[in-house]
Structure formats: structure tokens, C-alpha cells
Amino acid sequence: MNKTWRTRKLKFDSSWQKAQSIGMGNYSAVTEFFLVGLSQYPEVQFFLFALCLIMYVIILLGNSLLLLISILDSRLHTPMYFFLGNLSLLDICYTSSSILPMLIIFKSGRKSISFMGCALQMVVSLGLGSTECVLLAVMAYDRYVAICNPLRYPIIMNRVLYVHMATWSWIIGCLNSLVQTVLTMVLPFCGNNVIDHLTCEILALLKLICSDISMNVLIMTVASIVLLVIPLLLIFTSYVFILSSIMRINSVEGRKKVFSTCSAHLTVVILFYGSALFMYMKPKSKDTKASDEIIGLSYGVVTPMLNPIIYSLRNKEVKEAVKKVMSRHLHL
């Protein structure tokens, strides 16, 4: 199977070079794409399938449990857990849109995806990833208000405000995704339909376009600054004030409790933004590297899997809520 895909890719490359050399201008329209990421390492594909399947199951179970208890337990009807519920829903949808099709490709050996399927996968995964960028910054602001202005917290973070903040996170992420996906998919691919990646990732698709992509690169750069750099600066600024307030807390137990919540959020931020910055802000090379695909897996699988573990499931309130829900279920 892998020899077949390598042969097809070599034939396509030679045909493409020949067409360029004789100045051909008419190419067939692309109706499907072939995902050949990591095909040069067939020995690791079964391992990746098993690993990603296990991680996907953990993601579904962990985030579904967190989402369920944040709805069922009235004690968790606070801005912090409302945002965490949004994050869990986002992670479930994100992995289902990108990792689930990848698992199907690994298992079936059929590496093709339709043009519209590829566009849909890209718009959903890019939109959810962009939404998470904004949502993590919103969550940092929530922690800033809770720790630095505890007496005014219920007034500032009222229901209207935190619902609007979460809603606008989704709107901004979806608008960014829709604009970038449309501007990419309307450009000519000139018959070039071999994607050297595991999913329909926008950077991999841009390398297949045979026309000027300077506008796409400009919009992506602006979006990266708006959705990655600026939120990261806001998070950093929030935590400067948060750490300053923590140092003024006299109680050692109080410091530990506050620091525990903040360290969990910071861990998620480092994992998520570290992967995203590596993917979208590093200097672009001509060829897709295997490291990019591994980082993409980390960005798309590892972070959603760890979110409920390091941010919420170790929280005392969440543990008590889990016990309450489980005991209620057993009594039924």
C-alpha cells in the first residue's frame, strides 16, 4: 500500500515537472486529496493508530465527564466551570473533526478525502483551534478578576458578561476559520492533490496552490498575531498581577490553593500555545517535515487529553462533584 502511494506521488511529481517545463497551462480540477503524511514511516503507523485511538477514548471520556458534571452540579455553575465546560466541548469537537478521520485512514488504508470533506475538516479544526486561543485568554482574565478583585468578582463576572465572552470566543474563531478556508479553497490547485500531512491542514494545502498566495500569507500572519500573540500577552499580563497578589497572601494554604488553580491553567497554556506557535509562527520551509506532523498530533491530541486531567479532574470541587454524580447514578 505504501509503495503504491509513493509510486503515485513520484508519478505526479514527474508529471508536474514535465508540465511546467513545456509550459502547460490547463490542468484538471481537483475533486479529492490524498493524505500521505508519515507514509515514509510505515512501521510507525500502526503504533500511531493504537496510540491515537487510546488518546481519543481518554479525550471523550475525560471531557464528557467534565462537561456533564459542570452541568449537573449546581456548585459548579460559576464562570470558571462554564469556561471549562466550553473548553471540554471544544476539545471533543476538535478531536472528532481531525483525529477521527485520521484513525479511519490509518485503519482502512484509504488515504483519499473529497474536496468538500477536506474543506469541512479544515474549517472545523481551524475554527475550534482559533476559538481555544481566545477562550484560554478569557479564562486567564477570569482568574485575574477572581484573585486580584475577589470582593468584586461576582459583580464583574456576572452571567451576562461571561456568556458574552464565551460566545464571542466562538464567533471570532469561526469567522477566522471561515475567511481563511474560503480564501484557500477558491484558489487553483492545478491538479496537485497530494497533501504531505495527516489531515487537511491549511499550511499543507497552501503548498499545493499554483497561484499567488501572498494575500493568504498576510491574512494568516495577521490572524496569528491577533489570535496567538495578543492573547498570549494578555495571559502573561494577567499572571503578572496574579502572582503579585499570591505573594501578598499570608496563609500558606491559601497560596497553595490559588497557585494550584493557576499552575494548571498555565500548563494548558504552555502546551497549547507552544504547539500553535511552532506550527504557525516559525519560518516556513518549502517541504513539510515529519516534526511538523508530530507537533500537529501534540496540538490536536495531547493537549485536549491533558486539559481535563491537569486543569480540572485534580480539583477538589470537581472530585466531589464526580462522587456526587456517580453515587446518584448508582442509586438510580
Coordinates of N, CA, C and O in Angstrom, one line a residue, residues 37-213:
G37 N 0.8 11.9 4.8 CA 1.7 12.2 5.9 C 2.2 11.0 6.6 O 1.5 10.1 6.9
L38 N 3.5 11.0 6.9 CA 4.2 10.0 7.5 C 4.2 8.6 6.8 O 4.5 7.6 7.4
S39 N 3.8 8.7 5.5 CA 3.8 7.4 4.7 C 5.2 6.9 4.5 O 5.4 5.7 4.2
Q40 N 6.2 7.7 4.7 CA 7.6 7.2 4.6 C 8.0 6.5 5.8 O 9.1 5.9 5.8
Y41 N 7.2 6.4 6.8 CA 7.4 5.6 8.0 C 6.3 4.6 8.3 O 5.6 4.7 9.3
P42 N 6.2 3.6 7.4 CA 5.0 2.7 7.5 C 5.1 1.9 8.8 O 4.1 1.5 9.4
E43 N 6.3 1.7 9.4 CA 6.4 0.9 10.6 C 5.8 1.5 11.8 O 5.6 0.9 12.8
V44 N 5.7 2.9 11.8 CA 5.1 3.6 13.0 C 3.6 3.8 12.8 O 3.0 4.3 13.8
Q45 N 3.0 3.5 11.7 CA 1.6 3.9 11.5 C 0.7 3.1 12.4 O -0.3 3.6 12.9
F46 N 1.0 1.8 12.6 CA 0.1 1.0 13.5 C 0.3 1.5 14.9 O -0.7 1.6 15.6
F47 N 1.5 1.8 15.3 CA 1.7 2.4 16.6 C 1.0 3.7 16.8 O 0.3 3.9 17.9
L48 N 1.0 4.5 15.8 CA 0.3 5.8 15.9 C -1.2 5.6 16.0 O -1.9 6.3 16.7
F49 N -1.7 4.6 15.2 CA -3.1 4.3 15.2 C -3.6 3.9 16.6 O -4.6 4.4 17.2
A50 N -2.8 3.0 17.2 CA -3.2 2.5 18.6 C -3.1 3.6 19.6 O -3.9 3.8 20.5
L51 N -2.0 4.4 19.5 CA -1.8 5.5 20.5 C -2.9 6.6 20.4 O -3.4 7.0 21.4
C52 N -3.2 7.0 19.1 CA -4.2 8.0 18.9 C -5.6 7.5 19.3 O -6.4 8.3 19.8
L53 N -5.8 6.2 19.1 CA -7.1 5.6 19.5 C -7.3 5.7 21.0 O -8.4 6.1 21.5
I54 N -6.3 5.3 21.7 CA -6.3 5.3 23.2 C -6.5 6.8 23.7 O -7.4 7.0 24.6
M55 N -5.8 7.7 23.1 CA -5.9 9.1 23.5 C -7.3 9.6 23.2 O -7.8 10.4 24.0
Y56 N -7.8 9.3 22.0 CA -9.1 9.8 21.6 C -10.2 9.3 22.6 O -11.1 10.1 23.0
V57 N -10.1 8.0 23.0 CA -11.1 7.5 24.0 C -10.9 8.2 25.4 O -12.0 8.6 26.0
I58 N -9.7 8.5 25.8 CA -9.5 9.3 27.0 C -10.1 10.7 26.9 O -10.7 11.2 27.8
I59 N -9.9 11.3 25.7 CA -10.4 12.7 25.5 C -11.9 12.7 25.6 O -12.5 13.5 26.2
L60 N -12.6 11.7 25.0 CA -14.0 11.6 25.0 C -14.5 11.4 26.4 O -15.4 12.1 26.9
L61 N -13.9 10.5 27.1 CA -14.3 10.2 28.5 C -14.1 11.3 29.5 O -15.0 11.7 30.2
G62 N -12.8 11.8 29.4 CA -12.5 12.9 30.4 C -13.3 14.2 30.2 O -13.8 14.7 31.1
N63 N -13.3 14.6 28.9 CA -14.0 15.9 28.6 C -15.5 15.7 28.7 O -16.2 16.7 29.2
S64 N -16.1 14.6 28.4 CA -17.5 14.4 28.5 C -17.9 14.4 30.0 O -18.9 14.9 30.4
L65 N -17.1 13.7 30.9 CA -17.3 13.7 32.3 C -17.3 15.1 32.9 O -18.2 15.5 33.7
L66 N -16.3 15.9 32.5 CA -16.2 17.2 33.0 C -17.4 18.1 32.5 O -17.9 18.9 33.3
L67 N -17.8 17.9 31.3 CA -18.9 18.7 30.8 C -20.2 18.3 31.5 O -21.0 19.2 31.8
L68 N -20.3 17.0 31.7 CA -21.5 16.5 32.4 C -21.7 17.0 33.8 O -22.7 17.5 34.2
I69 N -20.6 16.9 34.6 CA -20.7 17.4 36.0 C -20.8 18.9 36.1 O -21.4 19.4 37.0
S70 N -20.3 19.6 35.1 CA -20.4 21.1 35.2 C -21.8 21.5 34.9 O -22.2 22.6 35.3
I71 N -22.6 20.7 34.3 CA -24.0 20.9 34.0 C -24.9 20.5 35.2 O -25.8 21.2 35.6
L72 N -24.6 19.3 35.7 CA -25.4 18.6 36.7 C -25.3 19.2 38.1 O -26.2 19.2 38.9
D73 N -24.0 19.6 38.5 CA -23.8 20.0 39.8 C -23.9 21.5 39.9 O -23.2 22.3 39.3
S74 N -24.9 22.0 40.7 CA -25.2 23.4 40.8 C -24.0 24.2 41.4 O -23.8 25.4 41.2
R75 N -23.1 23.5 42.2 CA -22.0 24.2 42.8 C -21.0 24.6 41.8 O -20.1 25.5 42.0
L76 N -21.0 24.0 40.6 CA -20.1 24.3 39.6 C -20.6 25.3 38.5 O -20.0 25.5 37.5
H77 N -21.8 25.9 38.9 CA -22.4 26.9 37.9 C -21.7 28.2 38.2 O -22.4 29.2 38.6
T78 N -20.4 28.3 37.9 CA -19.7 29.5 38.1 C -19.0 29.8 36.8 O -18.9 29.0 35.9
P79 N -18.5 31.1 36.6 CA -17.8 31.4 35.3 C -16.6 30.5 35.0 O -16.5 30.1 33.8
M80 N -15.8 30.1 36.0 CA -14.7 29.3 35.8 C -15.1 27.9 35.1 O -14.5 27.5 34.1
Y81 N -16.1 27.3 35.7 CA -16.5 26.0 35.2 C -17.4 26.1 33.9 O -17.5 25.2 33.2
F82 N -18.0 27.2 33.8 CA -18.7 27.5 32.5 C -17.7 27.5 31.3 O -17.9 26.9 30.3
F83 N -16.5 28.2 31.6 CA -15.5 28.3 30.5 C -14.9 26.9 30.3 O -14.5 26.5 29.2
L84 N -14.7 26.2 31.5 CA -14.1 24.8 31.3 C -15.1 23.9 30.6 O -14.6 23.0 29.8
G85 N -16.4 24.1 30.8 CA -17.3 23.3 30.0 C -17.2 23.6 28.5 O -17.3 22.7 27.7
N86 N -17.1 24.8 28.2 CA -16.9 25.2 26.8 C -15.6 24.6 26.2 O -15.6 24.2 25.1
L87 N -14.5 24.6 27.1 CA -13.3 24.1 26.6 C -13.4 22.6 26.4 O -12.8 22.0 25.4
S88 N -14.1 21.9 27.2 CA -14.3 20.4 27.0 C -15.1 20.1 25.8 O -14.8 19.2 25.0
L89 N -16.2 20.9 25.6 CA -17.0 20.7 24.3 C -16.1 21.0 23.1 O -16.2 20.2 22.1
L90 N -15.3 22.0 23.2 CA -14.4 22.4 22.1 C -13.4 21.3 21.8 O -13.2 20.9 20.6
D91 N -12.9 20.7 22.8 CA -11.9 19.6 22.6 C -12.5 18.4 22.0 O -11.9 17.7 21.2
I92 N -13.7 18.0 22.5 CA -14.4 16.9 21.9 C -14.6 17.1 20.4 O -14.4 16.2 19.6
C93 N -15.2 18.2 20.1 CA -15.5 18.5 18.7 C -14.2 18.6 17.8 O -14.1 18.1 16.7
Y94 N -13.1 19.2 18.4 CA -11.9 19.3 17.6 C -11.3 18.0 17.3 O -10.9 17.7 16.1
T95 N -11.2 17.1 18.3 CA -10.5 15.8 18.0 C -11.4 15.0 17.1 O -10.9 14.2 16.3
S96 N -12.7 15.1 17.3 CA -13.6 14.3 16.4 C -13.6 14.7 15.0 O -13.7 13.9 14.1
S97 N -13.3 16.0 14.7 CA -13.2 16.5 13.3 C -11.9 16.2 12.7 O -11.8 16.1 11.4
S98 N -10.8 16.0 13.4 CA -9.5 15.8 12.8 C -8.9 14.5 13.1 O -8.4 13.8 12.2
I99 N -9.0 14.0 14.3 CA -8.3 12.7 14.7 C -9.2 11.5 14.3 O -8.6 10.5 13.8
L100 N -10.5 11.6 14.4 CA -11.3 10.5 14.0 C -11.2 10.2 12.5 O -11.0 9.0 12.2
P101 N -11.2 11.1 11.6 CA -10.9 10.8 10.2 C -9.5 10.2 9.9 O -9.3 9.3 9.1
M102 N -8.6 10.7 10.7 CA -7.2 10.2 10.6 C -7.1 8.7 11.0 O -6.4 7.9 10.4
L103 N -7.8 8.4 12.1 CA -7.9 7.0 12.5 C -8.5 6.1 11.5 O -8.1 4.9 11.3
I104 N -9.6 6.6 10.8 CA -10.2 5.8 9.8 C -9.2 5.6 8.6 O -9.2 4.5 8.0
I105 N -8.5 6.6 8.3 CA -7.5 6.5 7.2 C -6.4 5.5 7.6 O -6.0 4.6 6.8
F106 N -5.9 5.5 8.8 CA -4.9 4.6 9.3 C -5.4 3.1 9.2 O -4.7 2.2 8.8
K107 N -6.7 2.9 9.6 CA -7.3 1.6 9.7 C -7.6 1.1 8.3 O -7.4 -0.1 8.0
S108 N -8.3 1.9 7.5 CA -8.7 1.4 6.2 C -7.7 1.4 5.1 O -7.8 0.6 4.1
G109 N -6.7 2.2 5.2 CA -5.6 2.3 4.2 C -6.0 3.2 3.1 O -5.2 3.5 2.2
R110 N -7.3 3.7 3.1 CA -7.8 4.6 2.0 C -7.4 6.0 2.4 O -8.0 6.6 3.4
K111 N -6.5 6.6 1.7 CA -5.9 7.9 2.2 C -6.6 9.1 1.4 O -6.0 10.2 1.5
S112 N -7.6 8.9 0.7 CA -8.3 10.0 0.0 C -9.4 10.6 0.8 O -10.0 10.0 1.6
I113 N -9.6 11.9 0.5 CA -10.7 12.7 1.1 C -11.2 13.6 0.0 O -10.5 14.2 -0.8
S114 N -12.5 13.8 0.0 CA -13.1 14.6 -1.0 C -12.7 16.1 -0.8 O -12.3 16.5 0.3
F115 N -12.9 16.8 -1.9 CA -12.6 18.3 -1.8 C -13.4 19.0 -0.8 O -12.9 19.7 0.1
M116 N -14.7 18.7 -0.8 CA -15.6 19.3 0.2 C -15.3 18.8 1.6 O -15.4 19.5 2.6
G117 N -15.0 17.5 1.7 CA -14.7 16.9 3.0 C -13.4 17.5 3.6 O -13.4 17.8 4.8
C118 N -12.5 17.8 2.7 CA -11.2 18.4 3.2 C -11.5 19.9 3.7 O -11.0 20.3 4.7
A119 N -12.3 20.6 2.9 CA -12.7 22.0 3.3 C -13.4 22.0 4.6 O -13.2 22.8 5.4
L120 N -14.3 21.0 4.8 CA -15.1 21.0 6.0 C -14.2 20.7 7.2 O -14.3 21.3 8.3
Q121 N -13.3 19.7 7.0 CA -12.4 19.4 8.1 C -11.5 20.5 8.5 O -11.3 20.8 9.6
M122 N -11.1 21.3 7.5 CA -10.2 22.4 7.7 C -10.9 23.6 8.4 O -10.4 24.2 9.4
V123 N -12.2 23.9 8.0 CA -12.9 25.0 8.6 C -13.3 24.6 10.0 O -13.2 25.5 10.9
V124 N -13.6 23.4 10.3 CA -14.0 23.0 11.7 C -12.7 23.0 12.6 O -12.8 23.6 13.7
S125 N -11.7 22.3 12.2 CA -10.5 22.2 13.1 C -9.8 23.6 13.3 O -9.4 23.9 14.4
L126 N -9.7 24.4 12.2 CA -9.1 25.7 12.3 C -10.0 26.6 13.2 O -9.5 27.4 14.0
G127 N -11.3 26.5 13.0 CA -12.2 27.3 13.8 C -12.2 27.0 15.3 O -12.1 27.9 16.1
L128 N -12.1 25.7 15.6 CA -12.1 25.3 17.0 C -10.7 25.6 17.6 O -10.7 26.0 18.8
G129 N -9.7 25.5 16.9 CA -8.3 25.9 17.4 C -8.3 27.3 17.7 O -7.7 27.8 18.7
S130 N -8.8 28.2 16.8 CA -8.8 29.6 16.9 C -9.7 30.0 18.1 O -9.3 30.9 18.9
T131 N -10.8 29.3 18.3 CA -11.7 29.6 19.5 C -11.0 29.3 20.8 O -11.1 30.1 21.7
E132 N -10.2 28.2 20.8 CA -9.5 27.9 22.0 C -8.4 28.9 22.4 O -8.2 29.2 23.6
C133 N -7.8 29.6 21.4 CA -6.8 30.6 21.6 C -7.5 31.8 22.4 O -6.9 32.3 23.4
V134 N -8.7 32.2 22.0 CA -9.4 33.3 22.6 C -9.9 32.8 24.0 O -9.8 33.6 25.0
L135 N -10.4 31.6 24.1 CA -11.0 31.1 25.3 C -10.0 31.0 26.4 O -10.3 31.3 27.6
L136 N -8.8 30.6 26.1 CA -7.8 30.5 27.2 C -7.4 31.9 27.7 O -7.1 32.0 28.9
A137 N -7.4 32.9 26.8 CA -7.2 34.3 27.3 C -8.3 34.7 28.2 O -8.1 35.4 29.2
V138 N -9.6 34.4 27.8 CA -10.7 34.8 28.6 C -10.7 34.1 30.0 O -11.0 34.7 31.0
M139 N -10.2 32.8 30.0 CA -10.1 32.1 31.3 C -9.0 32.7 32.2 O -9.1 32.8 33.4
A140 N -7.9 33.2 31.6 CA -6.9 33.9 32.3 C -7.5 35.2 33.0 O -7.1 35.5 34.1
Y141 N -8.3 35.9 32.2 CA -8.9 37.1 32.8 C -9.8 36.8 33.9 O -9.9 37.5 34.9
D142 N -10.6 35.7 33.8 CA -11.5 35.3 34.9 C -10.7 35.0 36.1 O -11.1 35.4 37.2
R143 N -9.5 34.3 36.0 CA -8.6 34.0 37.2 C -8.1 35.3 37.7 O -7.9 35.5 39.0
Y144 N -7.7 36.3 36.9 CA -7.2 37.6 37.3 C -8.2 38.3 38.2 O -7.9 38.8 39.3
V145 N -9.5 38.3 37.7 CA -10.5 39.0 38.5 C -10.8 38.3 39.8 O -10.9 38.9 40.9
A146 N -10.8 36.9 39.8 CA -11.2 36.2 41.0 C -10.1 36.3 42.0 O -10.4 36.3 43.2
I147 N -8.8 36.5 41.6 CA -7.7 36.5 42.6 C -7.4 37.9 43.0 O -7.1 38.2 44.2
C148 N -7.4 38.8 42.0 CA -7.0 40.2 42.3 C -8.1 41.1 42.8 O -7.9 42.1 43.4
N149 N -9.4 40.7 42.4 CA -10.5 41.5 42.9 C -11.6 40.6 43.4 O -12.7 40.5 42.9
P150 N -11.3 39.8 44.5 CA -12.3 38.8 44.9 C -13.6 39.3 45.4 O -14.6 38.7 45.2
L151 N -13.6 40.5 46.0 CA -14.9 41.0 46.5 C -15.8 41.5 45.4 O -17.0 41.5 45.5
R152 N -15.2 42.0 44.3 CA -16.0 42.5 43.2 C -16.2 41.4 42.1 O -16.9 41.7 41.1
Y153 N -15.7 40.2 42.3 CA -15.7 39.2 41.3 C -17.2 38.8 40.9 O -17.5 38.8 39.7
P154 N -18.1 38.6 41.8 CA -19.5 38.3 41.4 C -20.1 39.4 40.6 O -21.0 39.2 39.7
I155 N -19.7 40.7 40.9 CA -20.3 41.8 40.1 C -19.7 41.9 38.7 O -20.4 42.1 37.7
I156 N -18.3 41.8 38.7 CA -17.7 42.0 37.4 C -18.0 40.8 36.5 O -18.4 41.0 35.3
M157 N -17.8 39.6 37.0 CA -18.0 38.4 36.2 C -19.4 37.9 36.3 O -19.7 36.8 36.8
N158 N -20.4 38.8 36.0 CA -21.8 38.4 36.1 C -22.1 37.5 34.9 O -21.4 37.3 33.9
R159 N -23.3 36.9 34.9 CA -23.7 35.9 33.9 C -23.7 36.4 32.5 O -23.3 35.8 31.6
V160 N -24.2 37.7 32.4 CA -24.3 38.3 31.1 C -22.9 38.4 30.5 O -22.7 38.1 29.3
L161 N -21.9 38.9 31.3 CA -20.6 39.1 30.8 C -19.9 37.8 30.4 O -19.4 37.7 29.3
Y162 N -19.9 36.8 31.3 CA -19.2 35.6 30.9 C -19.8 34.8 29.8 O -19.1 34.1 29.0
V163 N -21.1 34.8 29.6 CA -21.8 34.2 28.5 C -21.4 34.9 27.2 O -21.1 34.3 26.2
H164 N -21.4 36.2 27.2 CA -21.0 37.0 26.1 C -19.5 36.7 25.7 O -19.1 36.6 24.5
M165 N -18.6 36.6 26.7 CA -17.2 36.4 26.5 C -17.0 35.0 25.8 O -16.2 34.9 24.8
A166 N -17.7 34.0 26.3 CA -17.6 32.7 25.6 C -18.2 32.7 24.2 O -17.6 32.1 23.3
T167 N -19.3 33.4 24.1 CA -19.9 33.4 22.7 C -19.0 34.1 21.7 O -18.9 33.6 20.6
W168 N -18.4 35.2 22.1 CA -17.6 35.9 21.2 C -16.3 35.2 20.9 O -15.7 35.3 19.8
S169 N -15.9 34.3 21.8 CA -14.7 33.4 21.5 C -15.0 32.5 20.4 O -14.2 32.3 19.5
W170 N -16.2 31.9 20.4 CA -16.7 31.0 19.3 C -16.8 31.8 18.0 O -16.4 31.3 17.0
I171 N -17.4 33.0 18.1 CA -17.7 33.8 16.9 C -16.4 34.2 16.2 O -16.2 34.0 15.0
I172 N -15.4 34.7 17.0 CA -14.2 35.1 16.4 C -13.4 34.0 15.8 O -12.9 34.1 14.7
G173 N -13.4 32.8 16.5 CA -12.7 31.6 16.0 C -13.3 31.1 14.7 O -12.6 30.8 13.7
C174 N -14.7 31.1 14.6 CA -15.3 30.6 13.4 C -15.2 31.6 12.3 O -15.0 31.1 11.1
L175 N -15.2 32.9 12.5 CA -15.1 33.8 11.4 C -13.7 33.7 10.8 O -13.5 33.8 9.6
N176 N -12.7 33.6 11.7 CA -11.3 33.5 11.2 C -11.1 32.2 10.4 O -10.5 32.3 9.3
S177 N -11.7 31.1 10.8 CA -11.6 29.9 10.1 C -12.3 30.0 8.8 O -11.8 29.5 7.7
L178 N -13.5 30.6 8.8 CA -14.3 30.6 7.5 C -13.6 31.5 6.5 O -13.5 31.1 5.3
V179 N -13.0 32.6 6.9 CA -12.3 33.5 5.9 C -11.1 32.8 5.4 O -10.9 32.8 4.1
Q180 N -10.3 32.2 6.2 CA -9.1 31.6 5.7 C -9.4 30.3 4.9 O -8.7 30.1 3.9
T181 N -10.4 29.6 5.2 CA -10.7 28.4 4.5 C -11.2 28.8 3.1 O -10.8 28.2 2.1
V182 N -12.1 29.7 3.0 CA -12.7 30.2 1.7 C -11.6 30.7 0.8 O -11.5 30.4 -0.4
L183 N -10.7 31.6 1.4 CA -9.7 32.2 0.6 C -8.6 31.1 0.1 O -8.0 31.4 -0.9
T184 N -8.5 30.0 0.8 CA -7.6 28.9 0.4 C -8.3 28.1 -0.7 O -7.7 27.8 -1.7
M185 N -9.5 27.6 -0.5 CA -10.1 26.7 -1.3 C -10.6 27.2 -2.7 O -10.9 26.5 -3.6
V186 N -10.7 28.5 -2.8 CA -11.1 29.1 -4.1 C -9.9 29.3 -5.0 O -10.1 29.5 -6.2
L187 N -8.7 29.1 -4.5 CA -7.5 29.2 -5.4 C -7.3 27.9 -6.2 O -7.7 26.9 -5.8
P188 N -6.6 28.0 -7.3 CA -6.4 26.9 -8.2 C -5.3 25.9 -7.6 O -4.2 26.4 -7.2
F189 N -5.6 24.7 -7.6 CA -4.6 23.7 -7.2 C -3.9 23.0 -8.4 O -2.9 22.3 -8.2
C190 N -4.4 23.3 -9.6 CA -3.8 22.8 -10.8 C -3.5 21.3 -10.8 O -2.5 20.9 -11.3
G191 N -4.4 20.5 -10.3 CA -4.3 19.1 -10.3 C -3.4 18.5 -9.2 O -3.3 17.3 -9.0
N192 N -2.8 19.4 -8.4 CA -1.9 18.9 -7.4 C -2.7 18.6 -6.1 O -3.2 19.5 -5.5
N193 N -2.9 17.3 -5.9 CA -3.8 16.9 -4.8 C -3.2 15.9 -3.8 O -3.9 15.2 -3.1
V194 N -1.9 15.9 -3.7 CA -1.2 15.1 -2.7 C -0.7 15.9 -1.5 O 0.2 16.7 -1.6
I195 N -1.4 15.7 -0.4 CA -1.1 16.5 0.8 C -0.1 15.8 1.7 O -0.5 14.7 2.2
D196 N 1.0 16.3 1.9 CA 2.0 15.7 2.7 C 1.8 16.0 4.2 O 2.6 16.6 4.9
H197 N 0.6 15.5 4.7 CA 0.2 15.7 6.1 C -0.8 14.7 6.4 O -1.4 14.0 5.6
L198 N -1.1 14.6 7.7 CA -2.1 13.6 8.2 C -3.5 14.1 8.1 O -4.4 13.3 8.1
T199 N -3.7 15.4 8.1 CA -5.0 16.0 8.0 C -5.0 17.1 7.0 O -4.0 17.5 6.4
C200 N -6.2 17.6 6.7 CA -6.3 18.8 5.8 C -5.9 20.0 6.6 O -6.8 20.8 7.0
E201 N -4.6 20.2 6.7 CA -4.1 21.4 7.5 C -3.8 22.5 6.5 O -3.2 22.3 5.4
I202 N -4.1 23.7 6.9 CA -4.1 24.8 6.0 C -2.7 25.1 5.4 O -2.5 25.4 4.3
L203 N -1.6 24.9 6.3 CA -0.3 25.2 5.8 C 0.1 24.2 4.7 O 0.8 24.5 3.7
A204 N -0.3 22.9 4.9 CA 0.0 21.9 3.9 C -0.8 22.1 2.6 O -0.2 21.9 1.5
L205 N -2.0 22.6 2.7 CA -2.8 22.9 1.5 C -2.2 24.1 0.7 O -2.2 24.1 -0.5
L206 N -1.7 25.1 1.4 CA -1.2 26.3 0.7 C 0.0 25.9 -0.1 O 0.2 26.6 -1.1
K207 N 0.7 24.9 0.2 CA 1.9 24.5 -0.6 C 1.5 23.8 -1.9 O 2.3 23.7 -2.8
L208 N 0.2 23.5 -2.1 CA -0.3 22.9 -3.3 C -0.8 23.9 -4.3 O -1.0 23.5 -5.5
I209 N -1.0 25.1 -3.9 CA -1.7 26.1 -4.7 C -0.6 26.6 -5.7 O 0.5 26.9 -5.4
C210 N -1.1 26.7 -7.0 CA -0.1 27.1 -8.1 C -0.3 28.6 -8.5 O 0.1 29.0 -9.6
S211 N -0.9 29.4 -7.6 CA -1.0 30.8 -7.9 C -0.5 31.6 -6.7 O 0.0 31.0 -5.7
D212 N -0.5 32.9 -6.8 CA 0.0 33.8 -5.8 C -0.8 33.6 -4.5 O -2.0 33.7 -4.4
I213 N -0.1 33.4 -3.4 CA -0.7 33.2 -2.1 C -0.3 34.2 -1.1 O -0.4 34.1 0.1

